[in-house]
Coordinates of C-alpha atoms and ligand atoms in Angstrom, one line a residue:
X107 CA -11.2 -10.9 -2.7
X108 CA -11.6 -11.5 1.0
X109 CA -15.4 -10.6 2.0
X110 CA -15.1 -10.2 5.7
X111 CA -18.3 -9.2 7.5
X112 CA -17.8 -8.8 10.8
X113 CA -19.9 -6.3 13.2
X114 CA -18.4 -6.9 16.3
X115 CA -17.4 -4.2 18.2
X116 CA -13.8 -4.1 19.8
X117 CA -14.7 -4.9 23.6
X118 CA -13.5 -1.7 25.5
X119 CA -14.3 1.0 23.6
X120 CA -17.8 3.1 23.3
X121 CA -16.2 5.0 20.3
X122 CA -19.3 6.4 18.8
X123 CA -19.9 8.9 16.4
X124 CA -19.7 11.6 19.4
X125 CA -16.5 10.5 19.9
X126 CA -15.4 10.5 16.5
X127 CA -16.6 13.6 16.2
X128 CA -14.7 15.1 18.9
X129 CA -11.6 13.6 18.2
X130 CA -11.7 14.9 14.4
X131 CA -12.6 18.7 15.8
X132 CA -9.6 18.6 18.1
X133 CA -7.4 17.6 15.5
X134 CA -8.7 20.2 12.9
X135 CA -8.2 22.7 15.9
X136 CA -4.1 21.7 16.0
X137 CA -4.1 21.8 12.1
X138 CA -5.9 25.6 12.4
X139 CA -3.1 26.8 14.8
X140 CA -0.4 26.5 11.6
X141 CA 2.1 24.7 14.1
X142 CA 1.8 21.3 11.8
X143 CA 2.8 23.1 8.6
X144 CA 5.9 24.1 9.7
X145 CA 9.1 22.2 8.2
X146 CA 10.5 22.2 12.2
X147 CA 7.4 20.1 13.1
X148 CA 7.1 18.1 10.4
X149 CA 10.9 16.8 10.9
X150 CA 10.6 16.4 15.0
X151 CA 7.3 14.2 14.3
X152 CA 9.5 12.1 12.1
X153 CA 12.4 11.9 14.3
X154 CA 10.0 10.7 16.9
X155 CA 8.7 8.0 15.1
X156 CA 12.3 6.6 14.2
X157 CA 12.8 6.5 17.8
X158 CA 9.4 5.0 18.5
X159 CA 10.7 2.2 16.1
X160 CA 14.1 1.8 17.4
X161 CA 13.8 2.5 20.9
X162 CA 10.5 -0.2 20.9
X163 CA 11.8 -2.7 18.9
X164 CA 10.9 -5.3 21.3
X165 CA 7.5 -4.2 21.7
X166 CA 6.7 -4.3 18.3
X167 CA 8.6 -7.4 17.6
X168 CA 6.2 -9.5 20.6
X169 CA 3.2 -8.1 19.3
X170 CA 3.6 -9.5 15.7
X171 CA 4.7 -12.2 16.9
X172 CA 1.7 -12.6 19.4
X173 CA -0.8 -11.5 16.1
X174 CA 1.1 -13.6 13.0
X175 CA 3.5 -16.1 14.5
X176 CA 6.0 -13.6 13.0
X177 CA 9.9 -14.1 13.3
X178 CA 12.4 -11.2 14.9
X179 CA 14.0 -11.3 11.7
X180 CA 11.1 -11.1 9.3
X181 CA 9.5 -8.0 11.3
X182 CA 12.3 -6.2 11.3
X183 CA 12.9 -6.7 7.7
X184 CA 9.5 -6.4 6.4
X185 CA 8.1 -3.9 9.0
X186 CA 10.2 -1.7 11.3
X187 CA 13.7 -1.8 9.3
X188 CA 11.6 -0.9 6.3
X189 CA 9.9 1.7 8.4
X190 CA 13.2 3.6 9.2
X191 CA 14.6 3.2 5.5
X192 CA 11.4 5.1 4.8
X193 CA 11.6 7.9 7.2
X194 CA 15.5 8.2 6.7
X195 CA 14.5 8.4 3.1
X196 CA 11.9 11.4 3.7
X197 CA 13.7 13.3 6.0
X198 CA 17.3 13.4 3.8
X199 CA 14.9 14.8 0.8
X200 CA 12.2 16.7 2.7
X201 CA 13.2 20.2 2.1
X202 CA 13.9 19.6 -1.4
X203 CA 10.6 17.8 -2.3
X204 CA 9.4 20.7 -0.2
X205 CA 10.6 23.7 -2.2
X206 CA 8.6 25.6 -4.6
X207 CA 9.2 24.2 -8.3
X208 CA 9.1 27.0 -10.8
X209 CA 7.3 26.5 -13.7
X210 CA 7.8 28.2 -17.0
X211 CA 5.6 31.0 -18.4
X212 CA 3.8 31.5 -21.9
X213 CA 5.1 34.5 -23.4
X214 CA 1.6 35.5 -24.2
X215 CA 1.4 35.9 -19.7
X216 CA 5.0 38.0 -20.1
X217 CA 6.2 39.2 -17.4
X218 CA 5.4 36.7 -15.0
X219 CA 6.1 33.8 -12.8
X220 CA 4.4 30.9 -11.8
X221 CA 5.0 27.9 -9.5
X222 CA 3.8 25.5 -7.7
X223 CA 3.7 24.5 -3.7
X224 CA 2.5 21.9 -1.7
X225 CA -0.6 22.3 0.9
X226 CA -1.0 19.8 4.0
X227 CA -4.7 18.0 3.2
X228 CA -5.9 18.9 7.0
X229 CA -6.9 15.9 8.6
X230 CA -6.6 12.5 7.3
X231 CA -7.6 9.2 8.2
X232 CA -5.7 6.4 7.8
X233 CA -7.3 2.6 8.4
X234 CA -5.0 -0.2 8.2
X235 CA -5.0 -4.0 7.7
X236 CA -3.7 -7.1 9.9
X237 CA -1.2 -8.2 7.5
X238 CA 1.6 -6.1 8.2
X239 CA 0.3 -4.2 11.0
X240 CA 3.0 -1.5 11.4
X241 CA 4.4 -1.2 7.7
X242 CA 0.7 -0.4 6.7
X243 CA -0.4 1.9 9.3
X244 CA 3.2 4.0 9.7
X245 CA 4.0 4.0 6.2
X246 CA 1.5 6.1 4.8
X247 CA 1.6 8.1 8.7
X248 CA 5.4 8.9 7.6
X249 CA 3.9 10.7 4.4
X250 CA 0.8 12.3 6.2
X251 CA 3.4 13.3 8.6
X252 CA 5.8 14.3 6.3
X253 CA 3.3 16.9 4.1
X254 CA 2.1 18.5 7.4
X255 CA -1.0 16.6 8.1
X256 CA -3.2 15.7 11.4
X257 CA -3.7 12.1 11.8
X258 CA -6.7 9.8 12.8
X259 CA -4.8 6.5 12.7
X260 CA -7.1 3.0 12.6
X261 CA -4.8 0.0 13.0
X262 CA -6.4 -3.4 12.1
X263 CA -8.5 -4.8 15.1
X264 CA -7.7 -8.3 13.9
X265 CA -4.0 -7.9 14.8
X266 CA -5.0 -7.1 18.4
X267 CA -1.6 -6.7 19.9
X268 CA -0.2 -4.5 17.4
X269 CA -3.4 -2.7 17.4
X270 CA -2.6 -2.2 21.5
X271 CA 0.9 -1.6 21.2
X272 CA 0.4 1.5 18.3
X273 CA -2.5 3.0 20.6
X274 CA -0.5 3.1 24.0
X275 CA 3.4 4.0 22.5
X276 CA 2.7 6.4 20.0
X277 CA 0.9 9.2 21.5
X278 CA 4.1 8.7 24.0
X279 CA 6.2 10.0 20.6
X280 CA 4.3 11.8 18.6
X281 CA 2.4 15.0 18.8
X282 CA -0.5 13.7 20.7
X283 CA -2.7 17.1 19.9
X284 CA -1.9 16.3 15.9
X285 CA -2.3 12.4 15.6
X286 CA -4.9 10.0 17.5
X287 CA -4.9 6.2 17.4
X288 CA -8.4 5.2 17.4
X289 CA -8.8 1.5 18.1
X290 CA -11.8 -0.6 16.9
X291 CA -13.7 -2.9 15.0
X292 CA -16.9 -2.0 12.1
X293 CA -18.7 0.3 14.4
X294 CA -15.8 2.3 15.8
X295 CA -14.8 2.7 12.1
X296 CA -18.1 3.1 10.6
X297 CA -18.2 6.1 13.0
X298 CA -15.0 7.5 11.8
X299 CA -16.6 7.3 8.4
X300 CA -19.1 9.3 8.8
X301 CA -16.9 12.2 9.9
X302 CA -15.9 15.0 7.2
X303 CA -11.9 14.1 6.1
X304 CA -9.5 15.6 4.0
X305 CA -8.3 12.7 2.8
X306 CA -8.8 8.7 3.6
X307 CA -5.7 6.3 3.0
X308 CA -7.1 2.9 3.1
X309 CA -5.5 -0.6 2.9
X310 CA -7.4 -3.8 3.0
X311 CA -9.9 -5.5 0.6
X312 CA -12.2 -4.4 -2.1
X313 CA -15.1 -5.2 -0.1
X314 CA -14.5 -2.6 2.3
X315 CA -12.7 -0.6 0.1
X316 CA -16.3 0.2 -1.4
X317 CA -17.4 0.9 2.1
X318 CA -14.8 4.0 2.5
X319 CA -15.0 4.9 -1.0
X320 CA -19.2 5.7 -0.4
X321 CA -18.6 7.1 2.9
X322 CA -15.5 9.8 1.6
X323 CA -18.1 10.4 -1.4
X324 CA -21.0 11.7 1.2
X325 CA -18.0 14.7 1.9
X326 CA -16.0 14.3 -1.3
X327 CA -13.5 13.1 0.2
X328 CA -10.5 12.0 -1.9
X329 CA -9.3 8.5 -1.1
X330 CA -6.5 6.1 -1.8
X331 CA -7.3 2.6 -2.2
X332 CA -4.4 0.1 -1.3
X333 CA -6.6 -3.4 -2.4
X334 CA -5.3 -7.0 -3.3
X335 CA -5.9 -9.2 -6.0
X336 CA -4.4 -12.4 -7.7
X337 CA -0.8 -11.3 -8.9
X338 CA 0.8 -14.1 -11.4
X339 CA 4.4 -15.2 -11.5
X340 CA 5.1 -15.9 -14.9
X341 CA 7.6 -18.4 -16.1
X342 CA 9.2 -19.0 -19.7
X343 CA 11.5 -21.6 -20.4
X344 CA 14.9 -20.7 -21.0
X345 CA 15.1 -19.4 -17.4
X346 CA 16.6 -20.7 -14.1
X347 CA 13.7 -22.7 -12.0
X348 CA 15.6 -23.3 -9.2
X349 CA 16.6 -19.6 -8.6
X350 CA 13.3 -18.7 -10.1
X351 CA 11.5 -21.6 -7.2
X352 CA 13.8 -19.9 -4.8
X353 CA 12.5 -16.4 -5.4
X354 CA 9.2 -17.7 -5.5
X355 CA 8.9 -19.5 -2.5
X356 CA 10.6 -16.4 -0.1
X357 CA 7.7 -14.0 -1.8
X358 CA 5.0 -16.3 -1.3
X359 CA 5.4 -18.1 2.1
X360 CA 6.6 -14.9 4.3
X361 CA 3.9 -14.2 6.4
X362 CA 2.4 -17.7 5.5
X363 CA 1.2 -16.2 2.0
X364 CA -0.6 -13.1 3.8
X365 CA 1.4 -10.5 1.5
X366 CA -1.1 -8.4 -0.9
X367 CA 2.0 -8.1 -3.8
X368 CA 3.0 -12.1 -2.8
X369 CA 2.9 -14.3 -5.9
X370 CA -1.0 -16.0 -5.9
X371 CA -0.3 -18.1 -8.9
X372 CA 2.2 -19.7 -11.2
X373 CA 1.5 -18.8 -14.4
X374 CA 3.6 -21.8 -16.3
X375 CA 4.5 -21.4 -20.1
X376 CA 5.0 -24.3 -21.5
X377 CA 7.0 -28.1 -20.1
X378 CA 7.7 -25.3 -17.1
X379 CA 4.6 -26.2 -15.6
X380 CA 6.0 -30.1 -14.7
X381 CA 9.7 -29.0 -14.3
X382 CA 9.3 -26.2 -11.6
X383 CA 7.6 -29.0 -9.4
X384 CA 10.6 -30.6 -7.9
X385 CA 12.3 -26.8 -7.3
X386 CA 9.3 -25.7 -5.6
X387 CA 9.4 -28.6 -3.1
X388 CA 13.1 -28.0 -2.8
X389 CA 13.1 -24.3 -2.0
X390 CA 10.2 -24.7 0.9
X391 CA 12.8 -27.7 2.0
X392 CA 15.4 -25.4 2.0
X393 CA 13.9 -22.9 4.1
X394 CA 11.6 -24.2 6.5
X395 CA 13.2 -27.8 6.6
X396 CA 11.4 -30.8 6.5
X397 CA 8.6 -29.9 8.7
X398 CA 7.3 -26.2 8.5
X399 CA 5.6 -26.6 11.3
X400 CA 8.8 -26.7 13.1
X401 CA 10.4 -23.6 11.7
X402 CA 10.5 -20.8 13.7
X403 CA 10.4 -18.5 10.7
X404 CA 7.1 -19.7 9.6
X405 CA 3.9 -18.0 10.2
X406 CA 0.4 -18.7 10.9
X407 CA -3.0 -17.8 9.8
X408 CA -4.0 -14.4 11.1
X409 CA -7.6 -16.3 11.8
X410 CA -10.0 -19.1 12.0
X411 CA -12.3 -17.4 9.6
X412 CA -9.5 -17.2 7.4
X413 CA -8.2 -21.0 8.3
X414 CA -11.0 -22.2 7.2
X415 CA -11.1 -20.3 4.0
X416 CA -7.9 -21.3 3.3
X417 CA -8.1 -25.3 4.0
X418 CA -11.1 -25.1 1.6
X419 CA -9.1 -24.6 -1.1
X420 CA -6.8 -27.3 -0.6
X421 CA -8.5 -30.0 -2.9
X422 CA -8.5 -27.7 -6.0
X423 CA -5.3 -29.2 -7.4
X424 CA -3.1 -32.1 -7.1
X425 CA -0.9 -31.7 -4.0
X426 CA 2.8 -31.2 -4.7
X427 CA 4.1 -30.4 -1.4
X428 CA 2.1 -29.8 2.0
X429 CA -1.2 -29.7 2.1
X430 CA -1.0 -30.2 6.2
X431 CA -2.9 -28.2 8.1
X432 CA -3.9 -27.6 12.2
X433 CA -6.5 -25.3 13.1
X434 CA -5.7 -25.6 16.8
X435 CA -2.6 -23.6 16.1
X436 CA -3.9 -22.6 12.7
X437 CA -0.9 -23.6 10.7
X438 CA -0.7 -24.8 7.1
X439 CA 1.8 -26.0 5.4
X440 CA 4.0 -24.0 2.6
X441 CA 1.6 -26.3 -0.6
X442 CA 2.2 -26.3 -3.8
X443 CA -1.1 -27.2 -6.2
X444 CA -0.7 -28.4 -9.4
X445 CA -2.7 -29.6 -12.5
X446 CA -5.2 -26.6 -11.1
X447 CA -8.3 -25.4 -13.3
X448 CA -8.2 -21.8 -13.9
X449 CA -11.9 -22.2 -13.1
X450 CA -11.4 -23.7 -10.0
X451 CA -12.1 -22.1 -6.2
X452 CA -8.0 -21.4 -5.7
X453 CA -8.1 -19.3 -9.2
X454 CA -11.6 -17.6 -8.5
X455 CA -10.3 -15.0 -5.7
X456 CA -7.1 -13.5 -3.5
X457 CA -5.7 -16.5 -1.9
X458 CA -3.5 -14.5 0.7
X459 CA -1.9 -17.5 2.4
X460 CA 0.0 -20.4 1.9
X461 CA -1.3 -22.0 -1.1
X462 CA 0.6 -21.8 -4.6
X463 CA -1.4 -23.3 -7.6
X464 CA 0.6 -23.4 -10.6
X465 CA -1.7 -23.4 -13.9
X466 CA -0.3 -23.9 -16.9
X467 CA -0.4 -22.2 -20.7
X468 CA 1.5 -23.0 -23.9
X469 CA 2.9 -19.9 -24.7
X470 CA 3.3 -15.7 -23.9
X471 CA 0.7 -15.3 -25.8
X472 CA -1.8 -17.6 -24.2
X473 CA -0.2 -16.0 -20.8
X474 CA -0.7 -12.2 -21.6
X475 CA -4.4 -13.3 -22.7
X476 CA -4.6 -15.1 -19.3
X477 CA -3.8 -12.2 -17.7
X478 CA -5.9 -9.7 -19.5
X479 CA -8.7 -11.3 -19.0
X480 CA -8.9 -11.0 -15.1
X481 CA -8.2 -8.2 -12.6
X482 CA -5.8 -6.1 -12.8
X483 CA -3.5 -7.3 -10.6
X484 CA -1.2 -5.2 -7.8
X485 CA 1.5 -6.5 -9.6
X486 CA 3.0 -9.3 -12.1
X487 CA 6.0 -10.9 -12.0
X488 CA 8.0 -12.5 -14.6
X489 CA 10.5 -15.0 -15.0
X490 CA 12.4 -14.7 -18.3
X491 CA 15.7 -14.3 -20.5
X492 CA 13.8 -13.0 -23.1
X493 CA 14.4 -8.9 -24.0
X494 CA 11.2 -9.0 -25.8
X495 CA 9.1 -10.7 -23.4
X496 CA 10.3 -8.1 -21.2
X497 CA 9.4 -5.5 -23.4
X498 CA 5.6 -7.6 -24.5
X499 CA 4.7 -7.7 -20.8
X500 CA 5.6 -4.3 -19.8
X501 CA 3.6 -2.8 -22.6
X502 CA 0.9 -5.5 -23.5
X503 CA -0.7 -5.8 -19.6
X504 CA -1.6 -3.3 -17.0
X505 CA -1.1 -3.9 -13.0
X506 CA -0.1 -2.0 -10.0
X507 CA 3.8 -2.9 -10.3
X508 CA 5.9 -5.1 -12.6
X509 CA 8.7 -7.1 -11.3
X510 CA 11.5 -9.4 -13.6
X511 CA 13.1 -12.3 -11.8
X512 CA 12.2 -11.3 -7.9
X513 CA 8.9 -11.1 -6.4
X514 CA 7.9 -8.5 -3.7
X515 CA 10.8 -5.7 -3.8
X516 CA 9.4 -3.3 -5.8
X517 CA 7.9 -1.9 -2.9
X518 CA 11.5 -1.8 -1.5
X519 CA 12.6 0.5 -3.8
X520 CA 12.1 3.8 -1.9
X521 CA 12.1 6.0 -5.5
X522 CA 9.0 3.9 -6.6
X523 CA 5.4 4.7 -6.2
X524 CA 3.3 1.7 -4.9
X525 CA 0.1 1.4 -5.4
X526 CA -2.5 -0.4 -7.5
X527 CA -4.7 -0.2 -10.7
X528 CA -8.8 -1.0 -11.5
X529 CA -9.2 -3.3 -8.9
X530 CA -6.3 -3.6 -7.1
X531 CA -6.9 -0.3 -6.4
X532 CA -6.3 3.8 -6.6
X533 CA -3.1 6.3 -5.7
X534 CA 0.5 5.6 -4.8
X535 CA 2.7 6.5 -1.8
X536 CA 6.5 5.5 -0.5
X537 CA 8.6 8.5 -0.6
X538 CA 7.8 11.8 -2.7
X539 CA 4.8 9.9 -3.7
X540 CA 3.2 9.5 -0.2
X541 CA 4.1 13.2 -0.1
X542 CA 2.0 13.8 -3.3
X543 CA -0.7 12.4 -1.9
X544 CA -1.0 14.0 1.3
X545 CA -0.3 17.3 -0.2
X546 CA -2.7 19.7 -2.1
X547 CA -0.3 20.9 -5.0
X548 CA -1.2 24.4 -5.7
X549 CA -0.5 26.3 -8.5
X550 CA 0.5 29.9 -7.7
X551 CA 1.0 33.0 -10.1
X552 CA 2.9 36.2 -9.3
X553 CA 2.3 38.8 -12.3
X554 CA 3.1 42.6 -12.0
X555 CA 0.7 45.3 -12.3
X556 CA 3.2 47.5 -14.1
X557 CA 3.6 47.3 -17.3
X558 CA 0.0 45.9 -17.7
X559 CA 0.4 43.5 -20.8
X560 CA -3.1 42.2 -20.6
X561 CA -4.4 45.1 -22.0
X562 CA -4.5 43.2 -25.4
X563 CA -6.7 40.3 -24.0
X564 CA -9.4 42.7 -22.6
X565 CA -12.1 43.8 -24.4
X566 CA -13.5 45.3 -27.0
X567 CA -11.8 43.6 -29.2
X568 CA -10.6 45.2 -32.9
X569 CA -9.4 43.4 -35.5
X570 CA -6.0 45.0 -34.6
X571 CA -6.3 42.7 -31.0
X572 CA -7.8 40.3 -33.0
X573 CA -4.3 40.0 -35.3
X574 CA -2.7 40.0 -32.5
X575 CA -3.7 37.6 -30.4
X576 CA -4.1 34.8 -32.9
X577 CA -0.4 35.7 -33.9
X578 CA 0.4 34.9 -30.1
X579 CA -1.5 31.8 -29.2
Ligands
LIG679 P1 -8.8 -5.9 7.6 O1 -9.9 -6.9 7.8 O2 -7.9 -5.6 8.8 O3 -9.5 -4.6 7.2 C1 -8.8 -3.4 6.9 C2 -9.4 -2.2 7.6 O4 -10.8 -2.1 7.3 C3 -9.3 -2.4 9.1 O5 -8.9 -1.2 9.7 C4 -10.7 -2.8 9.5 O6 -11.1 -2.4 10.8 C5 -11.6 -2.0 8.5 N1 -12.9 -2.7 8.2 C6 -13.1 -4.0 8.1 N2 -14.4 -4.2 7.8 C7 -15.0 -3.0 7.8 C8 -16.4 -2.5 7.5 N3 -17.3 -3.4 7.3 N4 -16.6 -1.2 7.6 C9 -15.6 -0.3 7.8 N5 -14.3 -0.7 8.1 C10 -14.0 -2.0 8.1 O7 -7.9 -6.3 6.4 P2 -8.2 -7.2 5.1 O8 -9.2 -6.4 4.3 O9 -8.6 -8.6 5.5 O10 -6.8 -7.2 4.5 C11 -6.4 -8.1 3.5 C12 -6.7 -7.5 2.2 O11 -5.9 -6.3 2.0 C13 -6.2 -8.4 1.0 O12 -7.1 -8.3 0.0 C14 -4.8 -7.8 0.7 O13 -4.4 -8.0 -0.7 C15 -5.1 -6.3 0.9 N6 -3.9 -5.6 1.2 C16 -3.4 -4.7 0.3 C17 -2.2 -4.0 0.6 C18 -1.7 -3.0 -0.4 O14 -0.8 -2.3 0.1 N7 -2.2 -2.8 -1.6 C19 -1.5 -4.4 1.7 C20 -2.0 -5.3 2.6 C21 -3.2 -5.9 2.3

């Protein structure tokens, strides 16, 4: 788990809890005028932020590239394409997640009906991390959007130019009465915090994710929790390592290894430990040539603080490939650890970046155990021909999301709920589950007056009601 610290304030704003204040009151305001309920608004918000993605491409693209070293091609695979697959999603199946789903009666309630809707929260807050700096601030504002919500938006202030570029385009787009970017570091947030929300969407570490959790308690406050944690890659012999190295590699070094769901660790069962090696080495080859440093789709670290994290765990395992690093430009290598201690630094927290120990066990067994005995993870991966190894890991370990044979999509499948478990974390969104969570869903019940059935349930009860309304229960 990362343990940032950090108090200082971001350099132009005076956003103090006056502010914050305000800001929340004008948004509950909008939300008290109806105008954000309505399926008309919800749709045009959504529209607008398609075209706030498409129409801005270049924008967005220079500002993750200023922040992450990020290619064209990755941000628009990992970020804005996925963006507008996730709005095209929501609005094609809007109205129906939006109709009123009947629900059946007990005969002892005859006649009757009874169904249920779905309630915008009010206002939300949403905070955001560095690591993908528009997929994780717009793709829970598509949902908050989506189920009628007003929006207090807090993009990452360690990704300053996508932090920049959200706050200046998107009132330009959306409904600037119904969603606020609020830029900022601890104290602008700390002063959002303290203000009464009706729901908190967070993604970043557990650390802070403490910090929101005890500030949405002082209002009770229902919060999602969108944390990290170590998430093994699992491999049994039998299947292909040089697909499986391929795979592998792609999920762990996009973003230079600064992916919550990206494989942490190898977990290798059995003479897969040694014979992955040489396809692990091959794979970075393949992709970022012979020196990553050159590649243009390579990224760098998001930070000094995290640089120097990261180099520190360098030593905890025999070097299979990389290990190079340059803090002026604050690049490290794609590096594969081996021989690695489970006890050991690289195995104790989150890694999030480039550095991929593999640790070895003899058997499924000894890998489930492995597995059980840490964190739940946000998600495990596997690598193996085995039916019933499928079937052992699916039912014999919990974590936010399993994957077989490719790391990382899972949250690309828009019909899937992403989210994590224990300490990876709490709630789901993507599609009609971001729409769950946003929403109240209230049960209603429509009953006539006439005939009035109940009379059997009221009081005083005779042994004649009595017969009766055992028989019916
Ligand atoms: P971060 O430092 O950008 O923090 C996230 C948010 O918390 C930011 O908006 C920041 O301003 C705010 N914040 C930071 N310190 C605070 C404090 N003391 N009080 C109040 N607010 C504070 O991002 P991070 O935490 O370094 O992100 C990396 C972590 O996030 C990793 O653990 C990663 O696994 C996890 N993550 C999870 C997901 C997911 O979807 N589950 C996605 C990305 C990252």
């Amino acid at each position: 788990m990362n343990t940032d610290t950090r108090t200082d304030s971001h350099p132009e704003s005076a956003f103090t809890a006056d502010r914050a204040a305000e800001t929340v009151t004008r948004l509950r305001a909008t939300f008290d005028t109806g105008r954000t309920k309505t399926l008309a608004w919800r749709k045009e918000q959504l529209q607008a932020l398609r075209r706030f993605l498409t129409e801005r491409q270049d924008v967005i693209e220079e500002a993750l590239h200023a922040d992450l070293g990020k290619s064209g091609t990755e941000s628009y695979v990992m970020e804005i394409g996925f963006l507008v697959k996730e709005i095209d999603h929501t609005l094609s199946h809007l109205d129906r997640w939006l109709r009123p789903r009947k629900v059946s009666v007990p005969m002892t309630l005859a006649p009757a009906r009874a169904w249920t809707v779905r309630d915008p929260l009010g206002t939300v807050l949403i905070m955001s991390p560095w690591n993908y700096p528009v997929n994780l601030a717009l793709a829970p504002l598509i949902g908050a959007l989506a189920a009628g919500n007003c929006v207090v938006l807090k993009p990452s202030e360690l990704a300053p130019a996508t932090s920049a570029a959200l706050t200046l385009w998107l009132p330009r787009y959306l409904d600037p009465q119904a969603v606020a970017v609020v830029e900022g570091a601890v104290p602008e947030t700390t002063a959002l915090l303290e203000q009464r929300f009706d729901h908190i969407f967070y993604t970043g570490n557990g650390v802070v994710g403490r910090i929101v959790m005890a500030a949405a308690a002082r209002h009770l406050t229902p919060v999602t929790l969108e944390l990290g944690g170590k998430s093994p890659a699992v491999i049994e012999p039998g299947t292909d390592l040089a697909t499986a190295a391929r795979r592998i590699v792609w999920g762990k070094f996009t973003n230079a290894g600064q992916t919550c769901v990206a494989p942490d660790y190898v977990l290798a069962i059995g003479e897969t430990g040694a014979a992955i090696e040489p396809h692990l080495t091959e794979a970075i080859r393949e992709m970022y040539g012979a020196d990553p440093a050159r590649s243009e789709d390579y990224g760098r670290i998001i930070s000094d603080r995290q640089f120097d994290r990261l180099t520190g765990l360098l030593a905890d395992g025999r070097t299979v490939t990389g290990g190079d690093h340059d803090r002026a430009t604050r690049y490290i290598a794609p590096t594969v650890l081996a021989d690695v201690d489970p006890d050991s630094g690289v195995m104790r927290d989150e890694i999030f970046g480039p550095v991929l120990p593999i640790v070895r066990v003899p058997d499924l067994d000894a890998a489930i155990s492995f597995i059980n005995e840490r964190d739940k993870p946000l998600a495990l991966y596997a690598f193996t021909a085995s039916k019933l190894s499928k079937r052992r890991l699916t039912s014999e370990t919990s974590s936010g999301g399993l994957a077989f044979g490719v790391p990382t999509v899972q949250l690309a499948v828009p019909g899937l709920p992403f989210g994590g478990v224990g300490e990876s974390g709490m709630g789901r969104y993507h599609g009609s589950y971001s729409l769950d969570t946003f929403s109240h869903i209230k049960s209603v019940v429509d009953k006539p007056l006439k005939p009035d059935t109940l009379r059997v349930i009221y009081p005083p009860y005779t042994s004649r009601k009595d017969r009766v309304l055992r028989r019916m229960m």
